[in-house]
Amino acid sequence: SLIELMIAVAILGILAKFGVSLYFDQIKRSNKTTAIQVLHQNVNKMEQYYSQKGRYLESNNTWPGNVITSVVGINGSAVYSISYYPAQASTANQQAFCLLASPVGNISQSYQYPIYINRYGKIFSTPPDDCSFNSVTTPSLCPAGGAFPPCSGDCSNGGPYSACSGHCSVV
């Protein structure tokens, strides 16, 4: 009967190990999901800013301060820090941006890795190529071969800059 008791305790120990492991895996997935949700909220905020200003940057070519900068996990502490990517904006970022969710906290939490999101809401695990664009490498965004060139002029008079006028221009 002592052997039976020891076997029962061993089985309970093994089951507890798997249960705890599954619990922490669920916390990891939940934190990552929360970070992705916050990134999507920030994309929406940036698009609102863009619809009001016609560009993603402030007038002095700095990033606006309208994004959520921290993701709080299930345990109540910050698990991701959100920032712009690249950190230093340039004129090429007037019409493009990316955000980066960087893991914070215990380095032993190797399950956490950087999460990037571009202006289209697409998630990446490495820095995407379209975090900025200029007139040389403008991606096609419009039907029939048109594109949105960077807004670099005075758009108040309905100039040719489609990013400001909301129309596609053939390039």
mmCIF file of C-alpha atoms in Angstrom:
data_model
loop_
_atom_site.group_PDB
_atom_site.id
_atom_site.type_symbol
_atom_site.label_atom_id
_atom_site.label_comp_id
_atom_site.label_asym_id
_atom_site.label_seq_id
_atom_site.Cartn_x
_atom_site.Cartn_y
_atom_site.Cartn_z
ATOM 1 C CA SER A 1 0.000 0.000 0.000
ATOM 2 C CA LEU A 2 2.938 2.372 0.538
ATOM 3 C CA ILE A 3 4.051 1.680 -3.025
ATOM 4 C CA GLU A 4 0.540 2.405 -4.289
ATOM 5 C CA LEU A 5 0.515 5.680 -2.415
ATOM 6 C CA MET A 6 3.900 6.677 -3.882
ATOM 7 C CA ILE A 7 2.672 5.834 -7.394
ATOM 8 C CA ALA A 8 -0.462 7.946 -6.845
ATOM 9 C CA VAL A 9 1.651 10.891 -5.604
ATOM 10 C CA ALA A 10 3.974 10.541 -8.631
ATOM 11 C CA ILE A 11 1.024 10.554 -11.019
ATOM 12 C CA LEU A 12 -0.431 13.631 -9.318
ATOM 13 C CA GLY A 13 2.959 15.355 -9.583
ATOM 14 C CA ILE A 14 3.174 14.656 -13.298
ATOM 15 C CA LEU A 15 -0.376 15.896 -13.875
ATOM 16 C CA ALA A 16 0.325 19.041 -11.835
ATOM 17 C CA LYS A 17 3.451 19.731 -13.904
ATOM 18 C CA PHE A 18 1.448 19.590 -17.128
ATOM 19 C CA GLY A 19 -1.363 21.669 -15.658
ATOM 20 C CA VAL A 20 0.985 24.436 -14.531
ATOM 21 C CA SER A 21 2.748 24.388 -17.893
ATOM 22 C CA LEU A 22 -0.558 24.732 -19.743
ATOM 23 C CA TYR A 23 -1.609 27.561 -17.445
ATOM 24 C CA PHE A 24 1.544 29.577 -18.130
ATOM 25 C CA ASP A 25 1.271 28.900 -21.863
ATOM 26 C CA GLN A 26 -2.234 30.322 -21.775
ATOM 27 C CA ILE A 27 -0.988 33.443 -19.986
ATOM 28 C CA LYS A 28 1.698 33.861 -22.665
ATOM 29 C CA ARG A 29 -0.854 33.578 -25.469
ATOM 30 C CA SER A 30 -3.198 35.966 -23.702
ATOM 31 C CA ASN A 31 -0.457 38.590 -23.266
ATOM 32 C CA LYS A 32 0.513 38.305 -26.929
ATOM 33 C CA THR A 33 -3.124 38.609 -28.016
ATOM 34 C CA THR A 34 -3.547 41.692 -25.843
ATOM 35 C CA ALA A 35 -0.424 43.242 -27.377
ATOM 36 C CA ILE A 36 -1.753 42.635 -30.890
ATOM 37 C CA GLN A 37 -5.113 44.184 -29.939
ATOM 38 C CA VAL A 38 -3.356 47.282 -28.588
ATOM 39 C CA LEU A 39 -1.270 47.521 -31.775
ATOM 40 C CA HIS A 40 -4.473 47.447 -33.844
ATOM 41 C CA GLN A 41 -5.986 50.165 -31.625
ATOM 42 C CA ASN A 42 -2.893 52.250 -32.245
ATOM 43 C CA VAL A 43 -3.159 51.737 -36.014
ATOM 44 C CA ASN A 44 -6.720 53.065 -35.795
ATOM 45 C CA LYS A 45 -5.501 56.085 -33.826
ATOM 46 C CA MET A 46 -2.808 56.768 -36.417
ATOM 47 C CA GLU A 47 -5.341 56.497 -39.238
ATOM 48 C CA GLN A 48 -7.611 58.971 -37.434
ATOM 49 C CA TYR A 49 -4.651 61.322 -37.118
ATOM 50 C CA TYR A 50 -3.867 60.850 -40.806
ATOM 51 C CA SER A 51 -7.455 61.595 -41.840
ATOM 52 C CA GLN A 52 -7.295 64.882 -39.916
ATOM 53 C CA LYS A 53 -3.762 65.985 -40.856
ATOM 54 C CA GLY A 54 -3.051 64.262 -44.191
ATOM 55 C CA ARG A 55 0.174 62.761 -42.840
ATOM 56 C CA TYR A 56 1.346 60.519 -40.026
ATOM 57 C CA LEU A 57 3.892 62.970 -38.582
ATOM 58 C CA GLU A 58 3.588 66.165 -36.611
ATOM 59 C CA SER A 59 4.506 69.346 -38.493
ATOM 60 C CA ASN A 60 8.066 69.172 -37.109
ATOM 61 C CA ASN A 61 8.554 65.613 -38.497
ATOM 62 C CA THR A 62 8.157 63.877 -35.136
ATOM 63 C CA TRP A 63 5.772 61.065 -34.288
ATOM 64 C CA PRO A 64 2.473 62.122 -32.697
ATOM 65 C CA GLY A 65 1.979 61.195 -29.059
ATOM 66 C CA ASN A 66 -1.443 59.648 -29.534
ATOM 67 C CA VAL A 67 -0.584 55.947 -29.224
ATOM 68 C CA ILE A 68 -0.886 53.624 -26.254
ATOM 69 C CA THR A 69 2.687 52.923 -25.100
ATOM 70 C CA SER A 70 2.303 50.016 -22.688
ATOM 71 C CA VAL A 71 0.527 46.659 -22.654
ATOM 72 C CA VAL A 72 -0.472 45.354 -19.241
ATOM 73 C CA GLY A 73 -0.638 41.588 -18.921
ATOM 74 C CA ILE A 74 -2.894 39.340 -16.898
ATOM 75 C CA ASN A 75 -0.640 39.677 -13.856
ATOM 76 C CA GLY A 76 -1.144 43.467 -13.824
ATOM 77 C CA SER A 77 2.356 44.463 -14.882
ATOM 78 C CA ALA A 78 3.611 45.751 -18.232
ATOM 79 C CA VAL A 79 4.528 42.912 -20.595
ATOM 80 C CA TYR A 80 5.098 44.902 -23.810
ATOM 81 C CA SER A 81 6.256 48.434 -24.498
ATOM 82 C CA ILE A 82 4.957 50.020 -27.702
ATOM 83 C CA SER A 83 6.960 52.484 -29.753
ATOM 84 C CA TYR A 84 7.238 53.700 -33.315
ATOM 85 C CA TYR A 85 9.519 51.934 -35.744
ATOM 86 C CA PRO A 86 11.814 53.524 -36.709
ATOM 87 C CA ALA A 87 12.120 55.444 -33.455
ATOM 88 C CA GLN A 88 13.387 58.564 -35.261
ATOM 89 C CA ALA A 89 10.886 59.710 -37.872
ATOM 90 C CA SER A 90 11.988 61.132 -41.197
ATOM 91 C CA THR A 91 10.154 62.810 -44.053
ATOM 92 C CA ALA A 92 9.749 59.331 -45.586
ATOM 93 C CA ASN A 93 7.402 58.529 -42.679
ATOM 94 C CA GLN A 94 4.913 61.223 -43.611
ATOM 95 C CA GLN A 95 2.873 58.635 -45.481
ATOM 96 C CA ALA A 96 3.935 55.415 -43.730
ATOM 97 C CA PHE A 97 4.567 54.087 -40.244
ATOM 98 C CA CYS A 98 5.115 50.917 -38.266
ATOM 99 C CA LEU A 99 4.737 50.209 -34.579
ATOM 100 C CA LEU A 100 6.821 47.880 -32.450
ATOM 101 C CA ALA A 101 5.700 45.999 -29.336
ATOM 102 C CA SER A 102 8.859 45.092 -27.415
ATOM 103 C CA PRO A 103 8.741 42.601 -24.542
ATOM 104 C CA VAL A 104 9.577 43.977 -21.107
ATOM 105 C CA GLY A 105 10.254 42.276 -17.844
ATOM 106 C CA ASN A 106 12.024 39.056 -17.076
ATOM 107 C CA ILE A 107 14.504 38.086 -19.792
ATOM 108 C CA SER A 108 13.865 34.424 -19.046
ATOM 109 C CA GLN A 109 10.457 34.842 -20.663
ATOM 110 C CA SER A 110 11.827 33.783 -24.037
ATOM 111 C CA TYR A 111 8.315 33.259 -25.367
ATOM 112 C CA GLN A 112 8.038 37.028 -25.739
ATOM 113 C CA TYR A 113 9.423 38.422 -28.951
ATOM 114 C CA PRO A 114 9.029 41.742 -30.755
ATOM 115 C CA ILE A 115 5.808 42.236 -32.701
ATOM 116 C CA TYR A 116 5.646 44.728 -35.565
ATOM 117 C CA ILE A 117 2.560 46.128 -37.285
ATOM 118 C CA ASN A 118 2.438 48.272 -40.417
ATOM 119 C CA ARG A 119 -0.080 50.915 -41.448
ATOM 120 C CA TYR A 120 -2.258 48.232 -43.076
ATOM 121 C CA GLY A 121 -2.609 46.315 -39.783
ATOM 122 C CA LYS A 122 -0.430 43.409 -40.881
ATOM 123 C CA ILE A 123 1.562 41.722 -38.083
ATOM 124 C CA PHE A 124 5.257 40.808 -38.481
ATOM 125 C CA SER A 125 7.876 39.197 -36.242
ATOM 126 C CA THR A 126 10.722 41.052 -38.006
ATOM 127 C CA PRO A 127 10.840 44.679 -39.166
ATOM 128 C CA PRO A 128 8.703 45.021 -42.314
ATOM 129 C CA ASP A 129 10.038 46.727 -45.421
ATOM 130 C CA ASP A 130 7.193 49.217 -45.716
ATOM 131 C CA CYS A 131 7.712 51.260 -42.537
ATOM 132 C CA SER A 132 8.456 54.265 -44.713
ATOM 133 C CA PHE A 133 8.293 55.064 -48.359
ATOM 134 C CA ASN A 134 9.472 57.818 -50.607
ATOM 135 C CA SER A 135 8.852 58.828 -54.197
ATOM 136 C CA VAL A 136 11.526 56.417 -55.435
ATOM 137 C CA THR A 137 10.087 53.301 -53.805
ATOM 138 C CA THR A 138 6.408 54.183 -53.642
ATOM 139 C CA PRO A 139 4.328 51.016 -53.403
ATOM 140 C CA SER A 140 1.287 50.815 -55.638
ATOM 141 C CA LEU A 141 -1.789 51.414 -53.521
ATOM 142 C CA CYS A 142 -4.378 52.350 -56.136
ATOM 143 C CA PRO A 143 -6.100 50.441 -58.915
ATOM 144 C CA ALA A 144 -5.063 50.880 -62.542
ATOM 145 C CA GLY A 145 -1.397 51.480 -61.768
ATOM 146 C CA GLY A 146 -1.911 54.577 -59.640
ATOM 147 C CA ALA A 147 -0.056 55.245 -56.413
ATOM 148 C CA PHE A 148 -0.110 57.555 -53.443
ATOM 149 C CA PRO A 149 3.063 59.645 -53.598
ATOM 150 C CA PRO A 150 4.305 61.224 -50.380
ATOM 151 C CA CYS A 151 2.605 64.469 -49.493
ATOM 152 C CA SER A 152 5.408 66.965 -49.833
ATOM 153 C CA GLY A 153 3.702 70.135 -50.998
ATOM 154 C CA ASP A 154 0.944 72.534 -50.085
ATOM 155 C CA CYS A 155 -2.173 70.406 -50.295
ATOM 156 C CA SER A 156 -4.583 73.098 -49.201
ATOM 157 C CA ASN A 157 -5.357 74.053 -52.796
ATOM 158 C CA GLY A 158 -6.093 70.480 -53.901
ATOM 159 C CA GLY A 159 -2.660 69.949 -55.404
ATOM 160 C CA PRO A 160 -1.520 66.835 -57.229
ATOM 161 C CA TYR A 161 -0.604 64.965 -54.067
ATOM 162 C CA SER A 162 -3.055 62.108 -53.914
ATOM 163 C CA ALA A 163 -2.274 61.419 -50.255
ATOM 164 C CA CYS A 164 -3.731 64.851 -49.542
ATOM 165 C CA SER A 165 -6.515 64.971 -52.094
ATOM 166 C CA GLY A 166 -7.631 61.384 -51.553
ATOM 167 C CA HIS A 167 -7.382 60.573 -55.265
ATOM 168 C CA CYS A 168 -5.100 58.223 -57.105
ATOM 169 C CA SER A 169 -2.613 59.692 -59.514
ATOM 170 C CA VAL A 170 -1.041 57.615 -62.235
ATOM 171 C CA VAL A 171 2.724 57.369 -61.816
#
